[in-house]
Structures are given as C-alpha cells and as structure tokens.
mmCIF file of C-alpha atoms in Angstrom:
data_model
loop_
_atom_site.group_PDB
_atom_site.id
_atom_site.type_symbol
_atom_site.label_atom_id
_atom_site.label_comp_id
_atom_site.label_asym_id
_atom_site.label_seq_id
_atom_site.Cartn_x
_atom_site.Cartn_y
_atom_site.Cartn_z
ATOM 1 C CA UNK A 1 -0.261 -0.073 0.124
ATOM 2 C CA UNK A 2 1.306 3.471 -1.069
ATOM 3 C CA UNK A 3 -0.502 6.711 -0.195
ATOM 4 C CA UNK A 4 1.629 8.273 -2.327
ATOM 5 C CA UNK A 5 5.005 9.380 -1.759
ATOM 6 C CA UNK A 6 7.358 8.544 1.601
ATOM 7 C CA UNK A 7 4.479 8.220 3.681
ATOM 8 C CA UNK A 8 3.848 4.785 5.761
ATOM 9 C CA UNK A 9 3.200 1.526 3.835
ATOM 10 C CA UNK A 10 3.097 -2.152 5.672
ATOM 11 C CA UNK A 11 5.310 -3.094 3.016
ATOM 12 C CA UNK A 12 8.815 -1.298 4.203
ATOM 13 C CA UNK A 13 7.896 -3.486 8.149
ATOM 14 C CA UNK A 14 7.757 -6.555 5.498
ATOM 15 C CA UNK A 15 10.679 -5.802 4.144
ATOM 16 C CA UNK A 16 12.842 -5.231 7.617
ATOM 17 C CA UNK A 17 11.067 -8.625 8.318
ATOM 18 C CA UNK A 18 12.552 -9.891 4.843
ATOM 19 C CA UNK A 19 16.310 -8.737 6.211
ATOM 20 C CA UNK A 20 16.176 -10.017 9.810
ATOM 21 C CA UNK A 21 15.696 -13.046 8.478
ATOM 22 C CA UNK A 22 18.189 -12.820 6.059
ATOM 23 C CA UNK A 23 20.236 -11.260 9.223
ATOM 24 C CA UNK A 24 19.925 -14.290 11.354
ATOM 25 C CA UNK A 25 20.297 -17.202 8.173
ATOM 26 C CA UNK A 26 23.592 -15.078 7.284
ATOM 27 C CA UNK A 27 24.796 -15.942 10.943
ATOM 28 C CA UNK A 28 23.348 -19.871 11.250
ATOM 29 C CA UNK A 29 24.616 -20.835 7.708
ATOM 30 C CA UNK A 30 27.764 -18.020 7.383
ATOM 31 C CA UNK A 31 27.371 -16.534 4.702
ATOM 32 C CA UNK A 32 28.626 -12.843 4.366
ATOM 33 C CA UNK A 33 27.062 -11.144 1.034
ATOM 34 C CA UNK A 34 23.811 -11.735 -0.694
ATOM 35 C CA UNK A 35 23.434 -11.628 -4.300
ATOM 36 C CA UNK A 36 19.478 -12.808 -5.031
ATOM 37 C CA UNK A 37 16.556 -12.862 -2.849
ATOM 38 C CA UNK A 38 13.526 -14.869 -4.079
ATOM 39 C CA UNK A 39 10.267 -14.375 -2.352
ATOM 40 C CA UNK A 40 6.828 -15.362 -3.388
ATOM 41 C CA UNK A 41 4.077 -13.299 -2.452
ATOM 42 C CA UNK A 42 0.081 -14.028 -3.553
ATOM 43 C CA UNK A 43 -1.598 -11.667 -5.079
ATOM 44 C CA UNK A 44 -4.318 -11.475 -2.887
ATOM 45 C CA UNK A 45 -1.367 -10.856 -0.103
ATOM 46 C CA UNK A 46 -2.384 -7.136 0.348
ATOM 47 C CA UNK A 47 1.367 -6.512 -0.831
ATOM 48 C CA UNK A 48 2.270 -3.606 -3.604
ATOM 49 C CA UNK A 49 5.476 -4.841 -5.438
ATOM 50 C CA UNK A 50 7.046 -1.563 -6.200
ATOM 51 C CA UNK A 51 6.313 -0.464 -2.844
ATOM 52 C CA UNK A 52 7.933 -3.856 -1.116
ATOM 53 C CA UNK A 53 11.126 -3.175 -3.655
ATOM 54 C CA UNK A 54 11.358 0.508 -2.674
ATOM 55 C CA UNK A 55 11.608 -0.677 0.886
ATOM 56 C CA UNK A 56 13.566 -3.579 0.378
ATOM 57 C CA UNK A 57 16.161 -1.060 -1.201
ATOM 58 C CA UNK A 58 16.109 1.326 2.278
ATOM 59 C CA UNK A 59 16.036 -1.048 4.591
ATOM 60 C CA UNK A 60 19.096 -3.290 3.250
ATOM 61 C CA UNK A 61 21.473 -0.389 2.327
ATOM 62 C CA UNK A 62 24.709 -0.888 4.596
ATOM 63 C CA UNK A 63 23.532 -4.325 5.331
ATOM 64 C CA UNK A 64 24.732 -7.908 3.930
ATOM 65 C CA UNK A 65 22.098 -7.965 1.363
ATOM 66 C CA UNK A 66 22.931 -4.215 0.115
ATOM 67 C CA UNK A 67 22.085 -4.295 -3.660
ATOM 68 C CA UNK A 68 20.811 -7.653 -4.077
ATOM 69 C CA UNK A 69 18.875 -8.495 -6.667
ATOM 70 C CA UNK A 70 14.721 -9.082 -5.367
ATOM 71 C CA UNK A 71 13.203 -11.194 -7.425
ATOM 72 C CA UNK A 72 9.284 -11.398 -6.719
ATOM 73 C CA UNK A 73 7.525 -15.016 -8.096
ATOM 74 C CA UNK A 74 3.593 -13.651 -7.976
ATOM 75 C CA UNK A 75 1.507 -17.214 -6.996
ATOM 76 C CA UNK A 76 -2.022 -16.340 -8.385
ATOM 77 C CA UNK A 77 -5.123 -16.661 -5.799
ATOM 78 C CA UNK A 78 -7.495 -19.753 -5.336
ATOM 79 C CA UNK A 79 -10.799 -19.360 -3.815
ATOM 80 C CA UNK A 80 -12.902 -22.366 -2.806
ATOM 81 C CA UNK A 81 -16.839 -21.980 -3.467
ATOM 82 C CA UNK A 82 -18.218 -22.846 0.408
ATOM 83 C CA UNK A 83 -21.709 -23.424 -1.421
ATOM 84 C CA UNK A 84 -20.982 -25.899 -4.469
ATOM 85 C CA UNK A 85 -16.944 -26.591 -3.552
ATOM 86 C CA UNK A 86 -15.948 -25.121 -7.046
ATOM 87 C CA UNK A 87 -12.369 -24.421 -7.242
ATOM 88 C CA UNK A 88 -11.745 -21.154 -9.351
ATOM 89 C CA UNK A 89 -8.980 -18.455 -9.955
ATOM 90 C CA UNK A 90 -9.725 -15.852 -7.810
ATOM 91 C CA UNK A 91 -8.193 -12.491 -8.612
ATOM 92 C CA UNK A 92 -9.380 -10.227 -5.660
ATOM 93 C CA UNK A 93 -11.282 -10.916 -2.826
ATOM 94 C CA UNK A 94 -15.235 -9.301 -4.026
ATOM 95 C CA UNK A 95 -15.358 -12.230 -6.587
ATOM 96 C CA UNK A 96 -18.177 -14.129 -6.625
ATOM 97 C CA UNK A 97 -17.936 -18.228 -7.753
ATOM 98 C CA UNK A 98 -18.265 -17.772 -11.160
ATOM 99 C CA UNK A 99 -20.260 -20.976 -10.946
ATOM 100 C CA UNK A 100 -22.819 -20.368 -8.515
ATOM 101 C CA UNK A 101 -22.865 -16.531 -8.005
ATOM 102 C CA UNK A 102 -22.376 -17.116 -3.933
ATOM 103 C CA UNK A 103 -19.931 -14.687 -2.579
ATOM 104 C CA UNK A 104 -19.563 -17.120 0.607
ATOM 105 C CA UNK A 105 -15.211 -17.889 -0.904
ATOM 106 C CA UNK A 106 -12.656 -19.365 1.024
ATOM 107 C CA UNK A 107 -9.384 -18.159 0.223
ATOM 108 C CA UNK A 108 -7.270 -21.457 -0.901
ATOM 109 C CA UNK A 109 -4.088 -19.934 -2.543
ATOM 110 C CA UNK A 110 -2.451 -16.882 -3.285
ATOM 111 C CA UNK A 111 -2.489 -15.017 0.068
ATOM 112 C CA UNK A 112 0.637 -15.535 1.245
ATOM 113 C CA UNK A 113 4.376 -13.926 1.804
ATOM 114 C CA UNK A 114 7.426 -16.163 2.216
ATOM 115 C CA UNK A 115 11.115 -15.870 1.109
ATOM 116 C CA UNK A 116 12.169 -18.449 -0.256
ATOM 117 C CA UNK A 117 15.677 -18.865 -0.888
ATOM 118 C CA UNK A 118 18.753 -16.837 -1.225
ATOM 119 C CA UNK A 119 21.749 -16.795 -3.124
ATOM 120 C CA UNK A 120 24.812 -16.192 -1.271
ATOM 121 C CA UNK A 121 28.581 -16.085 -1.245
ATOM 122 C CA UNK B 1 22.140 -0.622 16.964
ATOM 123 C CA UNK B 2 24.637 -0.302 14.830
ATOM 124 C CA UNK B 3 28.098 0.949 16.872
ATOM 125 C CA UNK B 4 28.496 3.147 13.822
ATOM 126 C CA UNK B 5 25.638 5.353 13.354
ATOM 127 C CA UNK B 6 22.830 3.908 15.412
ATOM 128 C CA UNK B 7 21.185 2.765 13.010
ATOM 129 C CA UNK B 8 18.464 0.365 13.548
ATOM 130 C CA UNK B 9 15.827 1.289 16.758
ATOM 131 C CA UNK B 10 12.597 2.882 15.077
ATOM 132 C CA UNK B 11 11.167 5.920 16.072
ATOM 133 C CA UNK B 12 8.621 3.972 17.761
ATOM 134 C CA UNK B 13 7.700 5.164 21.294
ATOM 135 C CA UNK B 14 6.065 2.820 24.414
ATOM 136 C CA UNK B 15 3.957 4.827 26.804
ATOM 137 C CA UNK B 16 6.851 7.198 25.991
ATOM 138 C CA UNK B 17 9.913 4.560 25.777
ATOM 139 C CA UNK B 18 11.938 3.122 22.806
ATOM 140 C CA UNK B 19 10.531 0.174 21.900
ATOM 141 C CA UNK B 20 13.059 -2.225 23.088
ATOM 142 C CA UNK B 21 14.979 -4.421 20.334
ATOM 143 C CA UNK B 22 14.482 -7.819 18.892
ATOM 144 C CA UNK B 23 17.923 -9.017 19.990
ATOM 145 C CA UNK B 24 17.936 -11.792 23.042
ATOM 146 C CA UNK B 25 20.158 -11.843 25.773
ATOM 147 C CA UNK B 26 23.831 -12.647 24.113
ATOM 148 C CA UNK B 27 22.815 -12.777 21.083
ATOM 149 C CA UNK B 28 25.452 -10.754 18.937
ATOM 150 C CA UNK B 29 24.867 -6.937 17.231
ATOM 151 C CA UNK B 30 23.249 -7.034 14.436
ATOM 152 C CA UNK B 31 26.141 -6.569 11.777
ATOM 153 C CA UNK B 32 26.003 -3.524 9.658
ATOM 154 C CA UNK B 33 28.511 -3.081 7.079
ATOM 155 C CA UNK B 34 29.144 0.900 6.650
ATOM 156 C CA UNK B 35 32.703 1.249 4.962
ATOM 157 C CA UNK B 36 32.103 1.090 0.950
ATOM 158 C CA UNK B 37 35.623 -1.310 0.902
ATOM 159 C CA UNK B 38 33.468 -4.405 2.161
ATOM 160 C CA UNK B 39 30.919 -3.834 -0.304
ATOM 161 C CA UNK B 40 33.753 -4.386 -3.412
ATOM 162 C CA UNK B 41 33.066 -8.159 -3.383
ATOM 163 C CA UNK B 42 35.417 -11.254 -3.567
ATOM 164 C CA UNK B 43 35.262 -13.225 -6.463
ATOM 165 C CA UNK B 44 33.954 -16.565 -4.777
ATOM 166 C CA UNK B 45 31.525 -19.040 -5.897
ATOM 167 C CA UNK B 46 27.799 -18.133 -4.499
ATOM 168 C CA UNK B 47 25.711 -21.067 -3.246
ATOM 169 C CA UNK B 48 21.443 -21.152 -2.735
ATOM 170 C CA UNK B 49 20.426 -21.470 0.886
ATOM 171 C CA UNK B 50 16.938 -22.532 1.260
ATOM 172 C CA UNK B 51 14.845 -20.786 3.665
ATOM 173 C CA UNK B 52 10.392 -21.075 3.170
ATOM 174 C CA UNK B 53 9.740 -18.598 5.563
ATOM 175 C CA UNK B 54 6.568 -16.844 6.021
ATOM 176 C CA UNK B 55 7.168 -13.214 5.927
ATOM 177 C CA UNK B 56 5.224 -12.272 9.154
ATOM 178 C CA UNK B 57 6.602 -15.356 10.939
ATOM 179 C CA UNK B 58 8.118 -13.280 13.545
ATOM 180 C CA UNK B 59 5.358 -11.290 14.059
ATOM 181 C CA UNK B 60 3.264 -14.159 14.507
ATOM 182 C CA UNK B 61 5.569 -15.709 17.216
ATOM 183 C CA UNK B 62 4.868 -12.794 19.148
ATOM 184 C CA UNK B 63 1.318 -12.578 18.442
ATOM 185 C CA UNK B 64 0.822 -16.205 19.674
ATOM 186 C CA UNK B 65 3.026 -15.359 23.305
ATOM 187 C CA UNK B 66 0.685 -12.537 23.386
ATOM 188 C CA UNK B 67 -2.667 -14.413 22.662
ATOM 189 C CA UNK B 68 -1.258 -17.289 25.273
ATOM 190 C CA UNK B 69 -0.852 -14.776 28.258
ATOM 191 C CA UNK B 70 -4.118 -13.233 27.334
ATOM 192 C CA UNK B 71 -5.909 -16.455 27.483
ATOM 193 C CA UNK B 72 -4.007 -17.508 30.905
ATOM 194 C CA UNK B 73 -5.399 -14.176 32.226
ATOM 195 C CA UNK B 74 -8.754 -13.943 31.298
ATOM 196 C CA UNK B 75 -8.572 -10.946 29.257
ATOM 197 C CA UNK B 76 -10.756 -10.375 25.961
ATOM 198 C CA UNK B 77 -8.914 -8.445 23.563
ATOM 199 C CA UNK B 78 -10.060 -6.447 21.080
ATOM 200 C CA UNK B 79 -8.127 -4.545 18.178
ATOM 201 C CA UNK B 80 -9.755 -1.953 16.359
ATOM 202 C CA UNK B 81 -9.383 -1.335 12.716
ATOM 203 C CA UNK B 82 -10.567 1.951 10.700
ATOM 204 C CA UNK B 83 -9.813 4.647 8.216
ATOM 205 C CA UNK B 84 -8.912 7.894 10.584
ATOM 206 C CA UNK B 85 -12.091 9.566 11.781
ATOM 207 C CA UNK B 86 -14.265 7.131 11.947
ATOM 208 C CA UNK B 87 -15.054 7.484 15.396
ATOM 209 C CA UNK B 88 -12.913 5.483 17.055
ATOM 210 C CA UNK B 89 -11.846 7.139 19.903
ATOM 211 C CA UNK B 90 -14.786 8.395 20.816
ATOM 212 C CA UNK B 91 -16.638 5.296 20.266
ATOM 213 C CA UNK B 92 -14.122 4.142 23.262
ATOM 214 C CA UNK B 93 -14.638 6.865 25.242
ATOM 215 C CA UNK B 94 -19.039 6.129 25.256
ATOM 216 C CA UNK B 95 -17.773 2.548 25.739
ATOM 217 C CA UNK B 96 -15.676 2.952 28.809
ATOM 218 C CA UNK B 97 -18.332 5.157 30.656
ATOM 219 C CA UNK B 98 -21.464 3.466 29.900
ATOM 220 C CA UNK B 99 -19.401 -0.151 31.297
ATOM 221 C CA UNK B 100 -18.630 1.638 34.097
ATOM 222 C CA UNK B 101 -15.867 -0.168 35.693
ATOM 223 C CA UNK B 102 -17.409 -3.845 34.932
ATOM 224 C CA UNK B 103 -15.553 -5.442 33.319
ATOM 225 C CA UNK B 104 -12.518 -3.592 34.285
ATOM 226 C CA UNK B 105 -10.645 -2.466 30.846
ATOM 227 C CA UNK B 106 -7.535 -1.124 29.898
ATOM 228 C CA UNK B 107 -6.615 0.412 26.643
ATOM 229 C CA UNK B 108 -3.643 0.480 23.645
ATOM 230 C CA UNK B 109 -3.476 3.616 21.325
ATOM 231 C CA UNK B 110 -1.867 3.281 18.148
ATOM 232 C CA UNK B 111 -1.099 5.959 16.521
ATOM 233 C CA UNK B 112 1.640 7.743 14.123
ATOM 234 C CA UNK B 113 1.999 10.858 16.624
ATOM 235 C CA UNK B 114 0.975 12.303 20.490
ATOM 236 C CA UNK B 115 -0.368 11.140 23.200
ATOM 237 C CA UNK B 116 -4.108 13.447 22.494
ATOM 238 C CA UNK B 117 -5.589 10.285 22.644
ATOM 239 C CA UNK B 118 -4.240 8.066 25.323
ATOM 240 C CA UNK B 119 -5.287 11.135 27.403
ATOM 241 C CA UNK B 120 -8.881 11.157 26.310
ATOM 242 C CA UNK B 121 -9.221 7.629 27.441
ATOM 243 C CA UNK B 122 -7.420 8.142 30.739
ATOM 244 C CA UNK B 123 -9.800 11.508 30.940
ATOM 245 C CA UNK B 124 -12.324 8.992 30.517
ATOM 246 C CA UNK B 125 -11.402 7.133 33.865
ATOM 247 C CA UNK B 126 -9.392 3.997 31.967
ATOM 248 C CA UNK B 127 -5.512 3.317 32.288
ATOM 249 C CA UNK B 128 -3.878 3.660 28.993
ATOM 250 C CA UNK B 129 -1.182 3.515 27.336
ATOM 251 C CA UNK B 130 0.037 5.541 23.625
ATOM 252 C CA UNK B 131 1.966 3.394 21.270
ATOM 253 C CA UNK B 132 3.562 6.315 18.559
ATOM 254 C CA UNK B 133 4.498 4.211 15.919
ATOM 255 C CA UNK B 134 6.917 7.008 14.208
ATOM 256 C CA UNK B 135 6.698 6.437 10.412
ATOM 257 C CA UNK B 136 5.172 2.796 11.337
ATOM 258 C CA UNK B 137 1.382 2.601 9.621
ATOM 259 C CA UNK B 138 0.276 -0.247 12.351
ATOM 260 C CA UNK B 139 0.794 -1.986 15.506
ATOM 261 C CA UNK B 140 2.469 -4.974 15.720
ATOM 262 C CA UNK B 141 2.219 -7.627 18.221
ATOM 263 C CA UNK B 142 6.113 -6.843 19.320
ATOM 264 C CA UNK B 143 4.957 -3.380 20.498
ATOM 265 C CA UNK B 144 1.842 -4.300 22.089
ATOM 266 C CA UNK B 145 3.279 -7.359 23.947
ATOM 267 C CA UNK B 146 5.393 -4.970 25.706
ATOM 268 C CA UNK B 147 2.509 -2.217 25.959
ATOM 269 C CA UNK B 148 0.450 -5.133 27.842
ATOM 270 C CA UNK B 149 3.962 -5.764 30.439
ATOM 271 C CA UNK B 150 3.622 -1.595 31.238
ATOM 272 C CA UNK B 151 -0.241 -1.834 31.437
ATOM 273 C CA UNK B 152 -0.202 -4.351 34.298
ATOM 274 C CA UNK B 153 -3.779 -5.865 33.135
ATOM 275 C CA UNK B 154 -6.196 -7.318 35.725
ATOM 276 C CA UNK B 155 -7.266 -10.829 35.293
ATOM 277 C CA UNK B 156 -10.716 -11.275 33.854
ATOM 278 C CA UNK B 157 -10.256 -7.738 32.192
ATOM 279 C CA UNK B 158 -11.120 -6.072 29.067
ATOM 280 C CA UNK B 159 -8.164 -4.885 26.667
ATOM 281 C CA UNK B 160 -9.458 -2.730 23.791
ATOM 282 C CA UNK B 161 -6.364 -1.861 21.176
ATOM 283 C CA UNK B 162 -7.136 0.850 18.918
ATOM 284 C CA UNK B 163 -4.798 0.541 15.863
ATOM 285 C CA UNK B 164 -3.551 2.896 13.781
ATOM 286 C CA UNK B 165 -6.286 4.855 11.765
ATOM 287 C CA UNK B 166 -5.766 2.679 8.325
ATOM 288 C CA UNK B 167 -7.927 0.251 6.764
ATOM 289 C CA UNK B 168 -4.654 -1.601 4.706
ATOM 290 C CA UNK B 169 -1.847 -2.480 6.926
ATOM 291 C CA UNK B 170 -3.168 -3.255 10.296
ATOM 292 C CA UNK B 171 -4.992 -6.462 8.351
ATOM 293 C CA UNK B 172 -1.980 -8.083 8.046
ATOM 294 C CA UNK B 173 -0.859 -8.028 11.594
ATOM 295 C CA UNK B 174 -1.805 -10.089 14.187
ATOM 296 C CA UNK B 175 -1.757 -8.724 17.830
ATOM 297 C CA UNK B 176 -3.103 -12.069 19.876
ATOM 298 C CA UNK B 177 -6.365 -9.864 19.510
ATOM 299 C CA UNK B 178 -9.712 -12.450 20.161
ATOM 300 C CA UNK B 179 -11.379 -10.245 17.494
ATOM 301 C CA UNK B 180 -10.482 -7.600 14.880
ATOM 302 C CA UNK B 181 -13.842 -4.727 14.832
ATOM 303 C CA UNK B 182 -13.971 -3.008 11.687
ATOM 304 C CA UNK B 183 -15.536 0.050 12.223
ATOM 305 C CA UNK B 184 -17.162 1.748 8.889
ATOM 306 C CA UNK B 185 -18.348 5.317 9.272
ATOM 307 C CA UNK B 186 -21.443 6.552 7.749
ATOM 308 C CA UNK B 187 -19.526 9.743 6.254
ATOM 309 C CA UNK B 188 -17.626 7.240 4.326
ATOM 310 C CA UNK B 189 -18.555 5.255 1.110
ATOM 311 C CA UNK B 190 -20.801 2.295 0.996
ATOM 312 C CA UNK B 191 -18.161 0.538 -0.854
ATOM 313 C CA UNK B 192 -15.014 1.179 1.524
ATOM 314 C CA UNK B 193 -15.248 -3.013 2.048
ATOM 315 C CA UNK B 194 -14.657 -3.493 -1.777
ATOM 316 C CA UNK B 195 -11.806 -0.860 -1.993
ATOM 317 C CA UNK B 196 -10.076 -2.304 1.302
ATOM 318 C CA UNK B 197 -11.397 -5.829 1.373
ATOM 319 C CA UNK B 198 -8.246 -7.808 3.517
ATOM 320 C CA UNK B 199 -9.706 -5.518 6.245
ATOM 321 C CA UNK B 200 -13.470 -7.107 6.103
ATOM 322 C CA UNK B 201 -12.295 -10.296 5.884
ATOM 323 C CA UNK B 202 -9.785 -10.439 8.432
ATOM 324 C CA UNK B 203 -12.405 -8.982 11.112
ATOM 325 C CA UNK B 204 -15.250 -10.603 13.262
ATOM 326 C CA UNK B 205 -17.143 -7.215 13.748
ATOM 327 C CA UNK B 206 -18.343 -4.580 11.860
ATOM 328 C CA UNK B 207 -19.817 -1.743 13.995
ATOM 329 C CA UNK B 208 -21.536 0.319 11.126
ATOM 330 C CA UNK B 209 -20.998 4.168 13.332
ATOM 331 C CA UNK B 210 -22.557 7.553 13.284
ATOM 332 C CA UNK B 211 -25.938 5.968 12.275
ATOM 333 C CA UNK B 212 -27.504 9.359 13.880
ATOM 334 C CA UNK B 213 -26.488 11.253 10.693
ATOM 335 C CA UNK B 214 -28.064 8.856 8.224
ATOM 336 C CA UNK B 215 -31.471 10.798 7.967
ATOM 337 C CA UNK B 216 -29.197 13.741 6.604
ATOM 338 C CA UNK B 217 -27.073 11.924 4.063
ATOM 339 C CA UNK B 218 -27.097 9.464 0.924
ATOM 340 C CA UNK B 219 -25.117 6.478 2.565
ATOM 341 C CA UNK B 220 -26.778 3.366 1.719
ATOM 342 C CA UNK B 221 -26.399 1.387 5.075
ATOM 343 C CA UNK B 222 -28.061 -1.592 3.519
ATOM 344 C CA UNK B 223 -25.240 -1.584 0.504
ATOM 345 C CA UNK B 224 -22.354 -1.313 2.750
ATOM 346 C CA UNK B 225 -23.872 -4.280 4.785
ATOM 347 C CA UNK B 226 -24.264 -6.280 1.887
ATOM 348 C CA UNK B 227 -20.606 -5.416 0.250
ATOM 349 C CA UNK B 228 -18.896 -6.323 3.835
ATOM 350 C CA UNK B 229 -20.806 -9.905 3.352
ATOM 351 C CA UNK B 230 -19.806 -10.788 -0.045
ATOM 352 C CA UNK B 231 -15.860 -10.321 1.545
ATOM 353 C CA UNK B 232 -17.368 -11.848 4.452
ATOM 354 C CA UNK B 233 -20.452 -13.460 5.451
ATOM 355 C CA UNK B 234 -19.912 -14.303 8.633
ATOM 356 C CA UNK B 235 -19.004 -10.894 9.784
ATOM 357 C CA UNK B 236 -21.531 -9.393 12.600
ATOM 358 C CA UNK B 237 -22.554 -6.179 12.302
ATOM 359 C CA UNK B 238 -23.952 -3.659 14.769
ATOM 360 C CA UNK B 239 -25.518 -0.415 13.411
ATOM 361 C CA UNK B 240 -23.667 2.474 16.483
ATOM 362 C CA UNK B 241 -23.749 5.403 16.816
ATOM 363 C CA UNK B 242 -21.596 6.866 19.920
ATOM 364 C CA UNK B 243 -23.580 10.225 19.908
ATOM 365 C CA UNK B 244 -26.784 8.951 20.229
ATOM 366 C CA UNK B 245 -26.141 5.737 22.130
ATOM 367 C CA UNK B 246 -28.498 3.509 19.453
ATOM 368 C CA UNK B 247 -26.707 0.490 19.638
ATOM 369 C CA UNK B 248 -24.639 0.855 22.443
ATOM 370 C CA UNK B 249 -26.649 -1.764 24.063
ATOM 371 C CA UNK B 250 -25.871 -4.520 21.523
ATOM 372 C CA UNK B 251 -22.125 -3.892 21.292
ATOM 373 C CA UNK B 252 -21.719 -3.966 24.883
ATOM 374 C CA UNK B 253 -23.812 -6.955 25.362
ATOM 375 C CA UNK B 254 -21.397 -8.555 23.310
ATOM 376 C CA UNK B 255 -18.385 -7.275 24.726
ATOM 377 C CA UNK B 256 -19.603 -8.311 28.167
ATOM 378 C CA UNK B 257 -20.145 -12.184 26.159
ATOM 379 C CA UNK B 258 -16.715 -12.245 25.408
ATOM 380 C CA UNK B 259 -14.990 -11.483 28.690
ATOM 381 C CA UNK B 260 -17.387 -13.780 30.251
ATOM 382 C CA UNK B 261 -16.005 -16.502 27.974
ATOM 383 C CA UNK B 262 -12.908 -15.397 28.203
ATOM 384 C CA UNK B 263 -12.807 -15.854 32.342
ATOM 385 C CA UNK B 264 -14.560 -18.742 32.001
ATOM 386 C CA UNK B 265 -11.140 -20.287 29.469
ATOM 387 C CA UNK B 266 -8.824 -19.517 31.785
ATOM 388 C CA UNK B 267 -10.919 -21.181 34.848
ATOM 389 C CA UNK B 268 -11.127 -24.468 33.231
ATOM 390 C CA UNK B 269 -7.415 -24.217 32.136
ATOM 391 C CA UNK B 270 -6.912 -24.333 35.885
#
C-alpha cells in the first residue's frame, strides 16, 4: 500500500522482516553477502510490489543484502466456493463464485508471503 | 544497534519509551557494513540457501505469545481498526463510560504521533498507554506485547487496542487479539468494504458508526452491509452511534459475553 509519496506503508515492515530473516540465516549458515533474494508473494496478499522493492532497497542499505537482486514470484489467488465446492482462480477478494454466484468464498491460495531462497556468497 | 551510526532502532515509542530491540540477551549485535570497501565483493562462488519462511512468522510468534498470556489471564482483547476519522476514539470513550468499570478495562492507543488519544482515554477513567509508531502505519505484536507488560492488566479484564487509523496495513498483523473489530462510519463510502477487502475479511465484527447522521446523508447502510458480507459472509454487524447511544447496548452485550467466555476459558485451564 502506498499513500502517495513517502508516507507510511506496511511493505517497509515486510522489507525489514525480510532483512531480519536474511541476517538470522547469515549467522546460522555463515555467509557474508547476498546476491539474490527470491520472494513468493500471493496475488491476494495485500502487498504492493513496487513499494516492497522500494522498502527493500532502503532497509538493506549498509547490510549484507545491499544491492541484492530482488526476485518476486507472484502466486495466483485461489478460491473455493463454500456453497458449491467449486475451486476457481480468484483475482480479488470481492469476486463471486463463477459457478453459482455465491460470495461465500474461502481463499485457498495466493494470500501468503514467503522468502523462498537466497543466492549467497 | 549499529555502533557506527546508531541505525537499527525505529522511532516507535511505547508510553514514551523506545521499543526494545529484538536482540535476545547474549545474541550478537546485528552487523551492518558501513565501509564502502566492504561492499566490493570477492570473486567467490555463490550458493543457494533455502529458507521457505513466512515473512510474518516473527510477528506471528509474538502474537501467539500475547494470545497465550491474554488467555491465561482471562483477558478479552479486541483490535479496533478503521480509517482515520471513523470515530474510534469517541466510541471508546463512550464504551468506557457505559461499562463503568465492569469489566475492568485498559486501552492501548496506536497513533503515528501525539499522546492525545491516550489522554482522552485516561480522562474517561481508564488506564491507557500510547504507542507512537513514528513512521509505522500499523501496530505489530511485539509493540503490543511490551505495552501489555507496562499496563499491568487485571485478570478477567477487557483490553481494547485502538490501531493506527488505516484500513490496509493493520489487516496483515495479528496482535494476539480475540477479534478484529472494523469500524466503518456512514460518512464514508458504502463501497469501502470492496475497496479495502483485506480488513473486512480479517474482522469478525463491523460497527457501522455515526448512524445518527443517516437521515442527513445519501449513505445506503444496507448496501454497505451487503458489500461487507460479500467479502466476509460471517461478519457480524452492529449499527451504532456513539453520539446518540443507538446500538450501544448490543455492542456492550457482545463485549460482556466475550469477557465472560474469556474468564470461563481461563478457569477451565485451571
């Protein structure tokens, strides 16, 4: 979420969490530089990718992940209709079941945020 | 904290005190490079490190800790979320007055800046602690955990957490509460549940506030509720007005029932 300009956004917190996970891994696994970070972000995860990239650049400055390449893999939203049990791709949380029109839809995928792996040296 | 420049601590203040660092005792300082020389990487082979970690995992650990603490003490905690200006603080002040000490309650106030809201709550007769998130747009579970420690909550009490006014970011951050309560005022748009679906999906209760103003507005309350139910069919809704008192009995009854259940669950834990 970006409110336009430099004001607050939770992507900055998420970027800080990414760095924290990287720094913890660096201590456990003994690496000194990160070249690439692969994130998996769900389409329904309420994350603005550009804000996350901006936040990542800011919080990694001066860290072992400075200038690391950020690769974001977007996973598609998935829903299941609670009325007719149909599974279908869900692009937004307000969508109805394409089969029966019910809004009683459970999100079954594409709402997570994970750091998958790192390329390190 | 970085010994070179002091970076690493945000601007979060809890009751005027800085948020403690995440570093555990004995854990080494977070190491940050500040010399440009160090950024020139050696020509060395790279390798892949598998992590597969949820970005919110750390917050969720703190949230679980808060939830365990709260349930062990029979405390019913609500996380109140809304846009700025929906009337959250006024609603809290009226709720405090109406409950009149039964159950005992305390308030955590989240705002980017100022102690104003905590001062309003204290004036209403409840203990309150202000969290200033600085540039942060939401409360997280670690801030709330530290605030809970400072508040010295009574067993079998009510904890009301007023999140930063923002319908987006607080949806993702579990604080350890029993329920998120989303407040939508009738001076906003009916389609807010569709525009900000994550929050309406995360909430269990919606308070449609400022209902006393409905005769003067074109706001379609039924449509707003219908939109909210498209996002979250299980969302409970109370039409309320902190000013006129309409809907307050239902809201207070819901709170009291939650408190009774929390106290009973604690008792059954032994």
